[in-house]
mmCIF file with all atom_site columns, C-alpha atoms in Angstrom:
data_model
loop_
_atom_site.group_PDB
_atom_site.id
_atom_site.type_symbol
_atom_site.label_atom_id
_atom_site.label_alt_id
_atom_site.label_comp_id
_atom_site.label_asym_id
_atom_site.label_entity_id
_atom_site.label_seq_id
_atom_site.pdbx_PDB_ins_code
_atom_site.Cartn_x
_atom_site.Cartn_y
_atom_site.Cartn_z
_atom_site.occupancy
_atom_site.B_iso_or_equiv
_atom_site.pdbx_formal_charge
_atom_site.auth_seq_id
_atom_site.auth_comp_id
_atom_site.auth_asym_id
_atom_site.auth_atom_id
_atom_site.pdbx_PDB_model_num
ATOM 1   C CA . ALA A 1 1   ? 39.798 3.317  68.121 1.00 0.00 ? 20  ALA A CA 1
ATOM 2   C CA . GLU A 1 2   ? 42.994 1.322  68.530 1.00 0.00 ? 21  GLU A CA 1
ATOM 3   C CA . THR A 1 3   ? 41.924 -1.244 65.910 1.00 0.00 ? 22  THR A CA 1
ATOM 4   C CA . HIS A 1 4   ? 40.615 1.220  63.297 1.00 0.00 ? 23  HIS A CA 1
ATOM 5   C CA . ASP A 1 5   ? 42.515 3.422  60.842 1.00 0.00 ? 24  ASP A CA 1
ATOM 6   C CA . LEU A 1 6   ? 39.884 6.173  60.944 1.00 0.00 ? 25  LEU A CA 1
ATOM 7   C CA . VAL A 1 7   ? 37.283 6.993  63.572 1.00 0.00 ? 26  VAL A CA 1
ATOM 8   C CA . LEU A 1 8   ? 34.527 9.519  62.825 1.00 0.00 ? 27  LEU A CA 1
ATOM 9   C CA . GLY A 1 9   ? 32.358 11.235 65.407 1.00 0.00 ? 28  GLY A CA 1
ATOM 10  C CA . SER A 1 10  ? 29.256 13.366 65.441 1.00 0.00 ? 29  SER A CA 1
ATOM 11  C CA . ARG A 1 11  ? 28.525 16.685 67.087 1.00 0.00 ? 30  ARG A CA 1
ATOM 12  C CA . TYR A 1 12  ? 25.215 15.194 68.297 1.00 0.00 ? 31  TYR A CA 1
ATOM 13  C CA . LEU A 1 13  ? 26.600 12.436 70.521 1.00 0.00 ? 32  LEU A CA 1
ATOM 14  C CA . ASN A 1 14  ? 26.075 12.731 74.280 1.00 0.00 ? 33  ASN A CA 1
ATOM 15  C CA . GLY A 1 15  ? 28.704 14.910 75.930 1.00 0.00 ? 34  GLY A CA 1
ATOM 16  C CA . ILE A 1 16  ? 29.572 16.804 72.723 1.00 0.00 ? 35  ILE A CA 1
ATOM 17  C CA . SER A 1 17  ? 28.779 20.499 72.410 1.00 0.00 ? 36  SER A CA 1
ATOM 18  C CA . VAL A 1 18  ? 28.932 22.974 69.545 1.00 0.00 ? 37  VAL A CA 1
ATOM 19  C CA . MET A 1 19  ? 30.561 26.302 70.382 1.00 0.00 ? 38  MET A CA 1
ATOM 20  C CA . ASN A 1 20  ? 30.277 29.726 68.721 1.00 0.00 ? 39  ASN A CA 1
ATOM 21  C CA . TRP A 1 21  ? 27.364 28.854 66.438 1.00 0.00 ? 40  TRP A CA 1
ATOM 22  C CA . PRO A 1 22  ? 24.363 31.191 66.212 1.00 0.00 ? 41  PRO A CA 1
ATOM 23  C CA . LEU A 1 23  ? 21.029 29.688 67.234 1.00 0.00 ? 42  LEU A CA 1
ATOM 24  C CA . ARG A 1 24  ? 19.847 29.796 63.583 1.00 0.00 ? 43  ARG A CA 1
ATOM 25  C CA . ARG A 1 25  ? 22.780 27.532 62.497 1.00 0.00 ? 44  ARG A CA 1
ATOM 26  C CA . ILE A 1 26  ? 22.244 25.087 65.366 1.00 0.00 ? 45  ILE A CA 1
ATOM 27  C CA . LEU A 1 27  ? 18.529 24.755 64.549 1.00 0.00 ? 46  LEU A CA 1
ATOM 28  C CA . LEU A 1 28  ? 19.200 24.387 60.816 1.00 0.00 ? 47  LEU A CA 1
ATOM 29  C CA . SER A 1 29  ? 21.735 21.623 61.430 1.00 0.00 ? 48  SER A CA 1
ATOM 30  C CA . TRP A 1 30  ? 19.527 19.848 63.981 1.00 0.00 ? 49  TRP A CA 1
ATOM 31  C CA . PHE A 1 31  ? 16.430 19.876 61.737 1.00 0.00 ? 50  PHE A CA 1
ATOM 32  C CA . ALA A 1 32  ? 18.421 18.923 58.592 1.00 0.00 ? 51  ALA A CA 1
ATOM 33  C CA . ASN A 1 33  ? 19.847 15.876 60.371 1.00 0.00 ? 52  ASN A CA 1
ATOM 34  C CA . ARG A 1 34  ? 16.429 14.777 61.683 1.00 0.00 ? 53  ARG A CA 1
ATOM 35  C CA . TYR A 1 35  ? 14.813 15.242 58.260 1.00 0.00 ? 54  TYR A CA 1
ATOM 36  C CA . VAL A 1 36  ? 17.487 13.244 56.395 1.00 0.00 ? 55  VAL A CA 1
ATOM 37  C CA . ARG A 1 37  ? 17.559 10.505 59.046 1.00 0.00 ? 56  ARG A CA 1
ATOM 38  C CA . ALA A 1 38  ? 13.758 10.154 58.820 1.00 0.00 ? 57  ALA A CA 1
ATOM 39  C CA . ILE A 1 39  ? 13.718 9.613  55.042 1.00 0.00 ? 58  ILE A CA 1
ATOM 40  C CA . THR A 1 40  ? 16.950 7.578  54.721 1.00 0.00 ? 59  THR A CA 1
ATOM 41  C CA . TRP A 1 41  ? 16.770 5.539  57.957 1.00 0.00 ? 60  TRP A CA 1
ATOM 42  C CA . LEU A 1 42  ? 20.200 6.721  59.164 1.00 0.00 ? 61  LEU A CA 1
ATOM 43  C CA . THR A 1 43  ? 20.833 6.635  62.921 1.00 0.00 ? 62  THR A CA 1
ATOM 44  C CA . THR A 1 44  ? 23.966 8.373  64.276 1.00 0.00 ? 63  THR A CA 1
ATOM 45  C CA . CYS A 1 45  ? 25.757 10.326 61.574 1.00 0.00 ? 64  CYS A CA 1
ATOM 46  C CA . ASP A 1 46  ? 26.254 13.993 60.725 1.00 0.00 ? 65  ASP A CA 1
ATOM 47  C CA . THR A 1 47  ? 24.266 14.146 57.492 1.00 0.00 ? 66  THR A CA 1
ATOM 48  C CA . THR A 1 48  ? 24.642 17.784 56.428 1.00 0.00 ? 67  THR A CA 1
ATOM 49  C CA . SER A 1 49  ? 27.306 17.237 53.730 1.00 0.00 ? 68  SER A CA 1
ATOM 50  C CA . THR A 1 50  ? 26.368 18.376 50.243 1.00 0.00 ? 69  THR A CA 1
ATOM 51  C CA . GLY A 1 51  ? 26.181 15.917 47.352 1.00 0.00 ? 70  GLY A CA 1
ATOM 52  C CA . TRP A 1 52  ? 24.813 16.071 43.821 1.00 0.00 ? 71  TRP A CA 1
ATOM 53  C CA . LYS A 1 53  ? 24.040 13.967 40.768 1.00 0.00 ? 72  LYS A CA 1
ATOM 54  C CA . ALA A 1 54  ? 23.816 14.418 37.013 1.00 0.00 ? 73  ALA A CA 1
ATOM 55  C CA . PHE A 1 55  ? 22.225 12.034 34.555 1.00 0.00 ? 74  PHE A CA 1
ATOM 56  C CA . GLY A 1 56  ? 21.331 11.747 30.912 1.00 0.00 ? 75  GLY A CA 1
ATOM 57  C CA . GLY A 1 57  ? 19.607 9.095  28.916 1.00 0.00 ? 76  GLY A CA 1
ATOM 58  C CA . TYR A 1 58  ? 17.298 8.003  26.164 1.00 0.00 ? 77  TYR A CA 1
ATOM 59  C CA . LYS A 1 59  ? 13.603 7.202  26.617 1.00 0.00 ? 78  LYS A CA 1
ATOM 60  C CA . PHE A 1 60  ? 12.429 4.136  24.681 1.00 0.00 ? 79  PHE A CA 1
ATOM 61  C CA . GLY A 1 61  ? 8.789  5.039  25.266 1.00 0.00 ? 80  GLY A CA 1
ATOM 62  C CA . PRO A 1 62  ? 6.748  6.773  27.938 1.00 0.00 ? 81  PRO A CA 1
ATOM 63  C CA . ASN A 1 63  ? 7.717  4.269  30.663 1.00 0.00 ? 82  ASN A CA 1
ATOM 64  C CA . TRP A 1 64  ? 11.341 3.109  30.063 1.00 0.00 ? 83  TRP A CA 1
ATOM 65  C CA . ALA A 1 65  ? 14.743 4.742  29.617 1.00 0.00 ? 84  ALA A CA 1
ATOM 66  C CA . ALA A 1 66  ? 18.444 3.867  29.590 1.00 0.00 ? 85  ALA A CA 1
ATOM 67  C CA . GLU A 1 67  ? 20.567 6.263  31.659 1.00 0.00 ? 86  GLU A CA 1
ATOM 68  C CA . VAL A 1 68  ? 24.131 7.212  32.517 1.00 0.00 ? 87  VAL A CA 1
ATOM 69  C CA . ASN A 1 69  ? 24.534 8.699  36.022 1.00 0.00 ? 88  ASN A CA 1
ATOM 70  C CA . TYR A 1 70  ? 27.249 10.484 37.982 1.00 0.00 ? 89  TYR A CA 1
ATOM 71  C CA . PHE A 1 71  ? 26.809 10.662 41.767 1.00 0.00 ? 90  PHE A CA 1
ATOM 72  C CA . ASP A 1 72  ? 28.751 12.712 44.293 1.00 0.00 ? 91  ASP A CA 1
ATOM 73  C CA . PHE A 1 73  ? 27.488 11.327 47.597 1.00 0.00 ? 92  PHE A CA 1
ATOM 74  C CA . GLY A 1 74  ? 29.231 14.045 49.640 1.00 0.00 ? 93  GLY A CA 1
ATOM 75  C CA . LYS A 1 75  ? 31.803 13.635 52.384 1.00 0.00 ? 94  LYS A CA 1
ATOM 76  C CA . ALA A 1 76  ? 32.224 13.043 56.086 1.00 0.00 ? 95  ALA A CA 1
ATOM 77  C CA . GLU A 1 77  ? 34.833 15.054 57.999 1.00 0.00 ? 96  GLU A CA 1
ATOM 78  C CA . ALA A 1 78  ? 36.295 14.859 61.470 1.00 0.00 ? 97  ALA A CA 1
ATOM 79  C CA . THR A 1 79  ? 38.920 16.898 63.339 1.00 0.00 ? 98  THR A CA 1
ATOM 80  C CA . LEU A 1 80  ? 40.448 16.081 66.679 1.00 0.00 ? 99  LEU A CA 1
ATOM 81  C CA . ALA A 1 81  ? 42.734 18.382 68.682 1.00 0.00 ? 100 ALA A CA 1
ATOM 82  C CA . THR A 1 82  ? 45.458 16.415 70.485 1.00 0.00 ? 101 THR A CA 1
ATOM 83  C CA . SER A 1 83  ? 48.552 17.386 72.422 1.00 0.00 ? 102 SER A CA 1
ATOM 84  C CA . GLY A 1 84  ? 50.635 16.436 69.357 1.00 0.00 ? 103 GLY A CA 1
ATOM 85  C CA . GLY A 1 85  ? 48.610 18.625 66.995 1.00 0.00 ? 104 GLY A CA 1
ATOM 86  C CA . SER A 1 86  ? 45.353 18.502 65.118 1.00 0.00 ? 105 SER A CA 1
ATOM 87  C CA . VAL A 1 87  ? 44.295 15.277 63.372 1.00 0.00 ? 106 VAL A CA 1
ATOM 88  C CA . ALA A 1 88  ? 41.853 15.690 60.478 1.00 0.00 ? 107 ALA A CA 1
ATOM 89  C CA . GLY A 1 89  ? 40.169 13.036 58.362 1.00 0.00 ? 108 GLY A CA 1
ATOM 90  C CA . GLU A 1 90  ? 37.786 13.046 55.398 1.00 0.00 ? 109 GLU A CA 1
ATOM 91  C CA . VAL A 1 91  ? 35.912 10.328 53.483 1.00 0.00 ? 110 VAL A CA 1
ATOM 92  C CA . LYS A 1 92  ? 34.352 11.092 50.068 1.00 0.00 ? 111 LYS A CA 1
ATOM 93  C CA . ALA A 1 93  ? 32.180 8.836  47.906 1.00 0.00 ? 112 ALA A CA 1
ATOM 94  C CA . THR A 1 94  ? 31.440 9.160  44.172 1.00 0.00 ? 113 THR A CA 1
ATOM 95  C CA . GLY A 1 95  ? 30.059 6.891  41.466 1.00 0.00 ? 114 GLY A CA 1
ATOM 96  C CA . LEU A 1 96  ? 29.545 6.589  37.704 1.00 0.00 ? 115 LEU A CA 1
ATOM 97  C CA . GLY A 1 97  ? 26.789 4.243  36.617 1.00 0.00 ? 116 GLY A CA 1
ATOM 98  C CA . ILE A 1 98  ? 24.651 2.890  33.794 1.00 0.00 ? 117 ILE A CA 1
ATOM 99  C CA . GLY A 1 99  ? 21.179 1.529  34.205 1.00 0.00 ? 118 GLY A CA 1
ATOM 100 C CA . VAL A 1 100 ? 17.513 1.603  33.375 1.00 0.00 ? 119 VAL A CA 1
ATOM 101 C CA . ALA A 1 101 ? 14.697 3.787  34.663 1.00 0.00 ? 120 ALA A CA 1
ATOM 102 C CA . GLY A 1 102 ? 11.000 2.989  34.798 1.00 0.00 ? 121 GLY A CA 1
ATOM 103 C CA . PHE A 1 103 ? 8.379  5.738  34.932 1.00 0.00 ? 122 PHE A CA 1
ATOM 104 C CA . ALA A 1 104 ? 4.763  5.732  36.141 1.00 0.00 ? 123 ALA A CA 1
ATOM 105 C CA . GLN A 1 105 ? 2.368  8.657  35.816 1.00 0.00 ? 124 GLN A CA 1
ATOM 106 C CA . PHE A 1 106 ? 0.199  9.149  38.935 1.00 0.00 ? 125 PHE A CA 1
ATOM 107 C CA . ALA A 1 107 ? -1.726 12.211 37.759 1.00 0.00 ? 126 ALA A CA 1
ATOM 108 C CA . PRO A 1 108 ? -1.467 14.506 34.715 1.00 0.00 ? 127 PRO A CA 1
ATOM 109 C CA . ALA A 1 109 ? 1.470  16.453 36.240 1.00 0.00 ? 128 ALA A CA 1
ATOM 110 C CA . TRP A 1 110 ? 2.929  13.841 38.654 1.00 0.00 ? 129 TRP A CA 1
ATOM 111 C CA . THR A 1 111 ? 5.387  11.073 37.696 1.00 0.00 ? 130 THR A CA 1
ATOM 112 C CA . GLY A 1 112 ? 7.276  8.508  39.749 1.00 0.00 ? 131 GLY A CA 1
ATOM 113 C CA . VAL A 1 113 ? 10.585 6.953  38.715 1.00 0.00 ? 132 VAL A CA 1
ATOM 114 C CA . ALA A 1 114 ? 12.577 3.907  39.818 1.00 0.00 ? 133 ALA A CA 1
ATOM 115 C CA . ARG A 1 115 ? 16.207 3.486  38.732 1.00 0.00 ? 134 ARG A CA 1
ATOM 116 C CA . VAL A 1 116 ? 18.437 0.420  38.918 1.00 0.00 ? 135 VAL A CA 1
ATOM 117 C CA . GLY A 1 117 ? 21.875 -0.225 37.518 1.00 0.00 ? 136 GLY A CA 1
ATOM 118 C CA . ILE A 1 118 ? 25.532 -0.868 38.134 1.00 0.00 ? 137 ILE A CA 1
ATOM 119 C CA . ALA A 1 119 ? 28.071 1.762  39.170 1.00 0.00 ? 138 ALA A CA 1
ATOM 120 C CA . SER A 1 120 ? 31.796 2.132  39.506 1.00 0.00 ? 139 SER A CA 1
ATOM 121 C CA . THR A 1 121 ? 31.974 3.683  42.991 1.00 0.00 ? 140 THR A CA 1
ATOM 122 C CA . LYS A 1 122 ? 35.019 5.308  44.551 1.00 0.00 ? 141 LYS A CA 1
ATOM 123 C CA . ALA A 1 123 ? 35.833 5.799  48.225 1.00 0.00 ? 142 ALA A CA 1
ATOM 124 C CA . LYS A 1 124 ? 38.560 8.400  48.862 1.00 0.00 ? 143 LYS A CA 1
ATOM 125 C CA . LEU A 1 125 ? 40.080 8.752  52.333 1.00 0.00 ? 144 LEU A CA 1
ATOM 126 C CA . SER A 1 126 ? 42.284 11.715 53.283 1.00 0.00 ? 145 SER A CA 1
ATOM 127 C CA . GLY A 1 127 ? 43.980 12.517 56.539 1.00 0.00 ? 146 GLY A CA 1
ATOM 128 C CA . ALA A 1 128 ? 46.411 15.013 58.027 1.00 0.00 ? 147 ALA A CA 1
ATOM 129 C CA . LEU A 1 129 ? 48.439 15.247 61.225 1.00 0.00 ? 148 LEU A CA 1
ATOM 130 C CA . GLY A 1 130 ? 50.387 18.456 61.676 1.00 0.00 ? 149 GLY A CA 1
ATOM 131 C CA . GLY A 1 131 ? 52.173 19.111 58.370 1.00 0.00 ? 150 GLY A CA 1
ATOM 132 C CA . ILE A 1 132 ? 51.875 15.513 57.106 1.00 0.00 ? 151 ILE A CA 1
ATOM 133 C CA . ALA A 1 133 ? 48.978 14.636 54.813 1.00 0.00 ? 152 ALA A CA 1
ATOM 134 C CA . ALA A 1 134 ? 48.022 11.439 53.015 1.00 0.00 ? 153 ALA A CA 1
ATOM 135 C CA . SER A 1 135 ? 45.172 10.145 50.909 1.00 0.00 ? 154 SER A CA 1
ATOM 136 C CA . ASP A 1 136 ? 44.161 6.892  49.292 1.00 0.00 ? 155 ASP A CA 1
ATOM 137 C CA . SER A 1 137 ? 41.201 5.665  47.270 1.00 0.00 ? 156 SER A CA 1
ATOM 138 C CA . GLU A 1 138 ? 39.631 2.444  46.116 1.00 0.00 ? 157 GLU A CA 1
ATOM 139 C CA . THR A 1 139 ? 37.207 1.843  43.253 1.00 0.00 ? 158 THR A CA 1
ATOM 140 C CA . SER A 1 140 ? 34.725 -1.023 43.192 1.00 0.00 ? 159 SER A CA 1
ATOM 141 C CA . THR A 1 141 ? 31.710 -2.109 41.144 1.00 0.00 ? 160 THR A CA 1
ATOM 142 C CA . ASN A 1 142 ? 28.374 -2.039 42.982 1.00 0.00 ? 161 ASN A CA 1
ATOM 143 C CA . ALA A 1 143 ? 24.663 -2.007 42.286 1.00 0.00 ? 162 ALA A CA 1
ATOM 144 C CA . TYR A 1 144 ? 22.718 1.226  42.670 1.00 0.00 ? 163 TYR A CA 1
ATOM 145 C CA . PHE A 1 145 ? 19.047 2.015  42.833 1.00 0.00 ? 164 PHE A CA 1
ATOM 146 C CA . GLY A 1 146 ? 16.941 5.105  43.239 1.00 0.00 ? 165 GLY A CA 1
ATOM 147 C CA . LEU A 1 147 ? 13.397 6.296  43.680 1.00 0.00 ? 166 LEU A CA 1
ATOM 148 C CA . GLY A 1 148 ? 11.991 9.676  42.759 1.00 0.00 ? 167 GLY A CA 1
ATOM 149 C CA . ILE A 1 149 ? 8.954  11.772 42.092 1.00 0.00 ? 168 ILE A CA 1
ATOM 150 C CA . GLY A 1 150 ? 8.551  14.634 39.656 1.00 0.00 ? 169 GLY A CA 1
ATOM 151 C CA . TYR A 1 151 ? 6.081  17.439 39.023 1.00 0.00 ? 170 TYR A CA 1
ATOM 152 C CA . LEU A 1 152 ? 5.741  18.774 35.475 1.00 0.00 ? 171 LEU A CA 1
ATOM 153 C CA . LEU A 1 153 ? 6.253  22.568 35.346 1.00 0.00 ? 172 LEU A CA 1
ATOM 154 C CA . SER A 1 154 ? 6.019  22.853 31.548 1.00 0.00 ? 173 SER A CA 1
ATOM 155 C CA . LYS A 1 155 ? 6.017  20.524 28.534 1.00 0.00 ? 174 LYS A CA 1
ATOM 156 C CA . ASN A 1 156 ? 9.748  19.719 28.940 1.00 0.00 ? 175 ASN A CA 1
ATOM 157 C CA . LEU A 1 157 ? 10.684 20.903 32.446 1.00 0.00 ? 176 LEU A CA 1
ATOM 158 C CA . SER A 1 158 ? 9.917  19.223 35.767 1.00 0.00 ? 177 SER A CA 1
ATOM 159 C CA . ILE A 1 159 ? 11.033 19.559 39.357 1.00 0.00 ? 178 ILE A CA 1
ATOM 160 C CA . ALA A 1 160 ? 12.128 16.247 40.830 1.00 0.00 ? 179 ALA A CA 1
ATOM 161 C CA . GLY A 1 161 ? 13.060 14.828 44.214 1.00 0.00 ? 180 GLY A CA 1
ATOM 162 C CA . GLY A 1 162 ? 14.959 11.610 44.621 1.00 0.00 ? 181 GLY A CA 1
ATOM 163 C CA . LEU A 1 163 ? 16.674 9.104  46.879 1.00 0.00 ? 182 LEU A CA 1
ATOM 164 C CA . ASP A 1 164 ? 19.664 7.215  45.473 1.00 0.00 ? 183 ASP A CA 1
ATOM 165 C CA . PHE A 1 165 ? 21.475 4.312  47.143 1.00 0.00 ? 184 PHE A CA 1
ATOM 166 C CA . SER A 1 166 ? 24.725 2.466  46.476 1.00 0.00 ? 185 SER A CA 1
ATOM 167 C CA . ARG A 1 167 ? 27.801 1.141  48.287 1.00 0.00 ? 186 ARG A CA 1
ATOM 168 C CA . VAL A 1 168 ? 31.513 1.975  48.464 1.00 0.00 ? 187 VAL A CA 1
ATOM 169 C CA . GLU A 1 169 ? 34.308 -0.321 49.545 1.00 0.00 ? 188 GLU A CA 1
ATOM 170 C CA . TYR A 1 170 ? 37.744 0.339  51.014 1.00 0.00 ? 189 TYR A CA 1
ATOM 171 C CA . SER A 1 171 ? 40.276 -2.215 52.218 1.00 0.00 ? 190 SER A CA 1
ATOM 172 C CA . GLY A 1 172 ? 37.637 -4.936 52.542 1.00 0.00 ? 191 GLY A CA 1
ATOM 173 C CA . GLU A 1 173 ? 35.182 -2.717 54.444 1.00 0.00 ? 192 GLU A CA 1
ATOM 174 C CA . LYS A 1 174 ? 31.825 -1.804 52.880 1.00 0.00 ? 193 LYS A CA 1
ATOM 175 C CA . ALA A 1 175 ? 29.663 1.244  53.525 1.00 0.00 ? 194 ALA A CA 1
ATOM 176 C CA . ASP A 1 176 ? 26.213 2.119  52.202 1.00 0.00 ? 195 ASP A CA 1
ATOM 177 C CA . VAL A 1 177 ? 25.905 5.605  50.695 1.00 0.00 ? 196 VAL A CA 1
ATOM 178 C CA . ARG A 1 178 ? 22.715 7.595  50.129 1.00 0.00 ? 197 ARG A CA 1
ATOM 179 C CA . LEU A 1 179 ? 21.900 10.788 48.283 1.00 0.00 ? 198 LEU A CA 1
ATOM 180 C CA . VAL A 1 180 ? 18.797 12.909 48.839 1.00 0.00 ? 199 VAL A CA 1
ATOM 181 C CA . SER A 1 181 ? 18.273 15.296 45.930 1.00 0.00 ? 200 SER A CA 1
ATOM 182 C CA . ILE A 1 182 ? 15.971 17.928 44.538 1.00 0.00 ? 201 ILE A CA 1
ATOM 183 C CA . GLY A 1 183 ? 16.479 19.464 41.131 1.00 0.00 ? 202 GLY A CA 1
ATOM 184 C CA . LEU A 1 184 ? 15.205 20.235 37.662 1.00 0.00 ? 203 LEU A CA 1
ATOM 185 C CA . THR A 1 185 ? 14.887 17.714 34.834 1.00 0.00 ? 204 THR A CA 1
ATOM 186 C CA . TYR A 1 186 ? 14.712 18.825 31.200 1.00 0.00 ? 205 TYR A CA 1
ATOM 187 C CA . SER A 1 187 ? 13.325 16.371 28.616 1.00 0.00 ? 206 SER A CA 1
ATOM 188 C CA . PHE A 1 188 ? 14.190 16.832 24.935 1.00 0.00 ? 207 PHE A CA 1
#
C-alpha cells in the first residue's frame, strides 16, 4: 500500500466480515459475485456495482450495422476507518464508442450479436479524508468488443443479454472493464 495511490479491498477476502446485513442481503451479494465472476472470469473483486449501456445505429442489411454506444461500467468503492478519520475512495469507468455489429440468427426467434469498435474511455478517481476531497480523471482511446444474444418478443422488440469489454487508463496504469447487461432492444 505504501507504493500505491489507491488500494481497494473486498468484503470477501479472508479475515473480513460483513456486519449488520440480513441473511437475504448476504446471500444475494455472495451469489451475484459468483455469477458475475463465472461469466466474466474475474477473480477477487466486489462485482455488485451497477452499470448500464445505451446504443443506437443503422442496419445495412440483416447481418451488419454501424453503432454508437455509451457505456457506464459502474464503480468500485472502498472505505477505511483510521485513527485520523475515515478514508474513502471511488473509481468510475465510462466510455463513448463507435463500431460495427454483426448479427447471426440461430433460430426464428434467437439472434446472436458481436460488436467491435473504438471508444473514448474515462477513468475517474475520487477520494476523501475527513473534510478534504479530491478527484481526477483521465480519458484514453481504447478498443471495445461485446457479445450478446437476443430473443424476439414481437416484430420490433427483443430482450437481449450482453457482455461488453474495454479498458481504461490512469497515470500509465491500465485496467480492463466489463459490463454484464440485460435489457430491451427496439428495432425501427
